[in-house]
Short mmCIF file of C-alpha atoms and ligand atoms in Angstrom, two decimals:
data_model
loop_
_atom_site.label_atom_id
_atom_site.label_comp_id
_atom_site.label_asym_id
_atom_site.label_seq_id
_atom_site.Cartn_x
_atom_site.Cartn_y
_atom_site.Cartn_z
CA MET A 1 41.01 -66.64 -103.97
CA PRO A 2 40.51 -69.60 -105.68
CA LYS A 3 37.73 -69.27 -108.00
CA HIS A 4 35.89 -72.09 -105.67
CA SER A 5 35.79 -71.98 -102.67
CA PRO A 6 36.23 -75.97 -101.44
CA SER A 7 32.72 -77.06 -100.75
CA SER A 8 30.71 -75.64 -97.59
CA LEU A 9 27.69 -75.59 -97.46
CA ASN A 10 25.23 -77.88 -95.75
CA PRO A 11 22.65 -79.62 -97.60
CA ARG A 12 20.21 -79.94 -94.05
CA SER A 13 20.23 -75.66 -93.52
CA PRO A 14 17.52 -74.66 -94.19
CA LEU A 15 18.15 -71.91 -97.26
CA VAL A 16 20.02 -74.70 -99.50
CA LEU A 17 18.69 -76.24 -102.45
CA ASP A 18 20.07 -79.82 -102.82
CA THR A 19 19.08 -80.95 -106.75
CA ARG A 20 20.86 -84.68 -106.81
CA ASP A 21 17.21 -85.41 -107.46
CA LEU A 22 16.67 -83.02 -109.79
CA PRO A 23 18.04 -84.90 -114.24
CA ARG A 24 20.51 -83.16 -115.40
CA ARG A 25 18.27 -83.34 -118.37
CA PRO A 26 17.24 -79.74 -119.53
CA GLY A 27 13.47 -79.59 -119.50
CA ALA A 28 13.57 -81.56 -115.79
CA LEU A 29 11.88 -79.75 -112.88
CA ARG A 30 11.12 -80.11 -109.58
CA THR A 31 8.92 -77.89 -106.87
CA VAL A 32 10.01 -77.24 -103.79
CA LYS A 33 7.75 -75.75 -101.56
CA ARG A 34 9.20 -75.92 -97.27
CA VAL A 35 8.08 -72.71 -94.30
CA VAL A 36 12.33 -72.82 -92.93
CA PRO A 37 13.06 -69.89 -90.28
CA ALA A 38 14.81 -66.71 -92.05
CA PRO A 39 18.57 -65.93 -91.22
CA ALA A 40 19.45 -62.73 -89.44
CA ASP A 41 19.61 -59.32 -90.52
CA LEU A 42 16.92 -59.82 -93.28
CA GLY A 43 15.97 -56.67 -94.24
CA VAL A 44 16.75 -53.44 -94.95
CA GLU A 45 17.91 -50.43 -91.65
CA LEU A 46 13.70 -49.31 -90.69
CA ILE A 47 12.40 -52.33 -92.42
CA GLY A 48 12.98 -56.76 -92.36
CA VAL A 49 12.04 -59.65 -91.26
CA PRO A 50 12.14 -60.69 -88.09
CA GLU A 51 15.34 -63.49 -87.91
CA GLY A 52 13.91 -66.16 -87.08
CA ALA A 53 9.66 -66.00 -89.13
CA ASP A 54 8.72 -68.61 -90.71
CA LEU A 55 9.51 -67.72 -94.66
CA ASP A 56 7.09 -69.62 -97.38
CA LEU A 57 9.60 -71.03 -100.07
CA ASP A 58 7.50 -71.65 -103.28
CA LEU A 59 9.94 -72.49 -105.31
CA ARG A 60 10.86 -74.21 -109.08
CA LEU A 61 14.19 -76.12 -109.82
CA GLU A 62 14.47 -76.10 -113.95
CA SER A 63 17.42 -78.12 -114.63
CA VAL A 64 19.10 -76.10 -118.06
CA SER A 65 21.57 -76.85 -120.43
CA GLU A 66 23.78 -75.56 -118.35
CA GLY A 67 23.33 -75.80 -115.22
CA VAL A 68 19.68 -75.05 -112.85
CA LEU A 69 17.32 -72.58 -113.23
CA VAL A 70 15.54 -71.66 -109.59
CA SER A 71 12.05 -68.90 -109.20
CA GLY A 72 9.03 -68.48 -107.41
CA THR A 73 8.52 -67.16 -105.22
CA ILE A 74 9.14 -65.93 -101.32
CA THR A 75 6.85 -64.91 -98.71
CA GLY A 76 7.60 -63.28 -95.29
CA PRO A 77 5.76 -61.25 -91.72
CA VAL A 78 8.18 -57.94 -92.11
CA LYS A 79 8.23 -55.71 -88.80
CA GLY A 80 9.93 -52.10 -89.38
CA GLU A 81 9.49 -48.63 -88.27
CA CYS A 82 7.38 -45.54 -89.90
CA GLY A 83 9.37 -43.54 -91.70
CA ARG A 84 7.82 -40.65 -90.41
CA CYS A 85 6.12 -41.79 -87.38
CA LEU A 86 8.23 -44.31 -85.82
CA ARG A 87 5.19 -45.69 -85.78
CA GLU A 88 5.55 -50.54 -85.93
CA ILE A 89 5.05 -51.40 -89.35
CA ASN A 90 3.85 -55.22 -89.05
CA ASP A 91 3.80 -56.19 -92.82
CA SER A 92 4.68 -59.59 -95.23
CA VAL A 93 6.61 -59.44 -98.13
CA VAL A 94 6.59 -61.26 -101.19
CA VAL A 95 9.71 -61.75 -103.18
CA ASN A 96 10.25 -62.86 -106.98
CA VAL A 97 13.40 -64.29 -107.06
CA GLN A 98 14.92 -66.56 -111.00
CA GLU A 99 18.49 -66.82 -110.48
CA LEU A 100 20.04 -69.44 -112.56
CA TYR A 101 23.17 -71.30 -111.03
CA ALA A 102 25.83 -72.88 -113.21
CA TYR A 103 27.67 -76.63 -112.76
CA GLU A 104 30.45 -75.91 -111.60
CA ASN A 105 33.33 -76.40 -115.08
CA SER A 106 30.31 -75.69 -116.95
CA THR A 107 31.22 -72.80 -119.99
CA THR A 108 29.11 -70.91 -117.73
CA ASP A 109 30.62 -71.16 -115.43
CA THR A 110 34.59 -70.74 -117.21
CA THR A 111 33.38 -67.32 -118.83
CA THR A 112 31.14 -65.60 -116.64
CA ASP A 113 31.66 -63.91 -113.23
CA GLU A 114 30.30 -64.98 -110.55
CA ASP A 115 28.48 -61.94 -109.28
CA GLU A 116 26.47 -62.44 -112.54
CA VAL A 117 25.48 -65.61 -112.31
CA GLY A 118 25.07 -67.70 -109.61
CA ARG A 119 27.37 -71.15 -108.12
CA MET A 120 25.90 -75.25 -107.92
CA GLN A 121 28.86 -76.56 -105.27
CA ASP A 122 28.31 -80.11 -106.67
CA ASP A 123 24.20 -80.46 -106.27
CA LEU A 124 24.31 -78.30 -104.05
CA ILE A 125 22.60 -74.55 -103.69
CA ASP A 126 23.29 -71.22 -101.84
CA LEU A 127 20.16 -69.86 -102.00
CA GLU A 128 19.97 -66.89 -99.12
CA PRO A 129 23.25 -64.45 -101.65
CA ALA A 130 19.94 -63.81 -103.68
CA LEU A 131 17.43 -64.15 -101.10
CA ARG A 132 18.86 -61.13 -99.36
CA ASP A 133 19.69 -59.90 -102.73
CA ALA A 134 16.03 -60.03 -103.57
CA VAL A 135 15.07 -58.99 -99.67
CA VAL A 136 16.14 -55.79 -99.93
CA LEU A 137 14.91 -54.68 -103.93
CA THR A 138 11.56 -54.83 -101.83
CA LEU A 139 11.46 -53.70 -98.70
CA PRO A 140 10.35 -50.12 -98.97
CA THR A 141 13.65 -47.83 -97.59
CA ASN A 142 11.19 -45.73 -95.92
CA PRO A 143 8.83 -47.44 -95.94
CA LEU A 144 5.51 -45.92 -93.80
CA CYS A 145 2.93 -47.62 -91.80
CA ARG A 146 0.56 -45.86 -93.91
CA GLU A 147 0.21 -43.81 -97.13
CA ASP A 148 -0.38 -40.38 -95.96
CA CYS A 149 0.64 -40.71 -92.90
CA PRO A 150 1.03 -37.64 -91.73
CA GLY A 151 3.35 -37.52 -89.55
CA LEU A 152 4.96 -36.09 -86.46
CA CYS A 153 5.20 -32.16 -85.01
CA PRO A 154 9.10 -31.15 -85.87
CA GLU A 155 8.04 -28.83 -82.99
CA CYS A 156 6.68 -31.28 -79.95
CA GLY A 157 6.80 -34.48 -81.94
CA VAL A 158 2.71 -35.46 -81.55
CA HIS A 159 1.37 -37.24 -84.07
CA TRP A 160 0.14 -34.94 -85.82
CA ASP A 161 -3.00 -37.78 -86.34
CA ASP A 162 -2.94 -36.58 -81.84
CA LEU A 163 -3.36 -33.06 -82.81
CA PRO A 164 -6.39 -30.53 -82.79
CA ALA A 165 -6.70 -29.50 -86.87
CA ASP A 166 -4.99 -25.80 -85.07
CA HIS A 167 -2.32 -27.10 -83.63
CA SER A 168 1.00 -24.72 -84.16
CA HIS A 169 3.39 -23.83 -82.11
CA GLN A 170 3.39 -19.44 -82.28
CA GLN A 171 4.20 -19.22 -79.47
CA ILE A 172 7.70 -20.55 -78.42
CA ASP A 173 7.63 -20.81 -74.21
CA PRO A 174 10.80 -18.98 -73.24
CA ARG A 175 12.52 -21.69 -71.47
CA TRP A 176 12.42 -23.75 -74.56
CA ALA A 177 13.80 -21.64 -77.12
CA GLY A 178 16.35 -23.44 -75.88
CA LEU A 179 15.98 -26.92 -76.91
CA SER A 180 14.01 -25.89 -79.71
CA GLN A 181 17.53 -24.27 -80.84
CA LEU A 182 19.66 -26.91 -80.10
CA THR A 183 17.09 -28.91 -82.79
CA ARG A 184 16.50 -26.84 -85.50
CA LYS A 185 20.82 -27.02 -85.72
CA GLU A 186 20.27 -31.09 -85.72
CA GLU A 187 18.11 -30.72 -88.92
ZN1 LIG B 1 3.11 -43.10 -90.09
ZN1 LIG B 2 3.64 -29.61 -81.82
#
């Protein structure tokens, strides 16, 4: 694979930052505040940002000697499922981004790996990979509808909140015994 794929970034794409009006002089600053639609599959298995939802970008672009440092926050709604009781979760997430994008043919470009330091394509920055990494790191792999969610009774699948305090399954109806064995096997 060639080190640089030919520029394929679309400057009008919502998660592409155009730095043409940012002087390539260390210290030069520009802020980017915009609301963009979330790309598909932004999240983890049980929780994520719905496709097309509003992502609020509040970013600072700063020229450094080897490229552009992008920092700031991205805020968006998340939708998911409680890992214990499967109830729907509606929440929001704020992710912090801090990422250096090296100028093409800068020393950083020629001496580092693309996995370590991002790359600019001409004057464009593709923010999407950094956004994805940050979102995945921020979202819980086992989201809960609330901190102390008691989950479901493993026998009948009813939420403990909806069951009386003395709920138990000491006497299993013989007609269900086979079924409960099946459930156990799956565990
Ligand atoms: Zn729950
Ligand atoms: Zn039960």
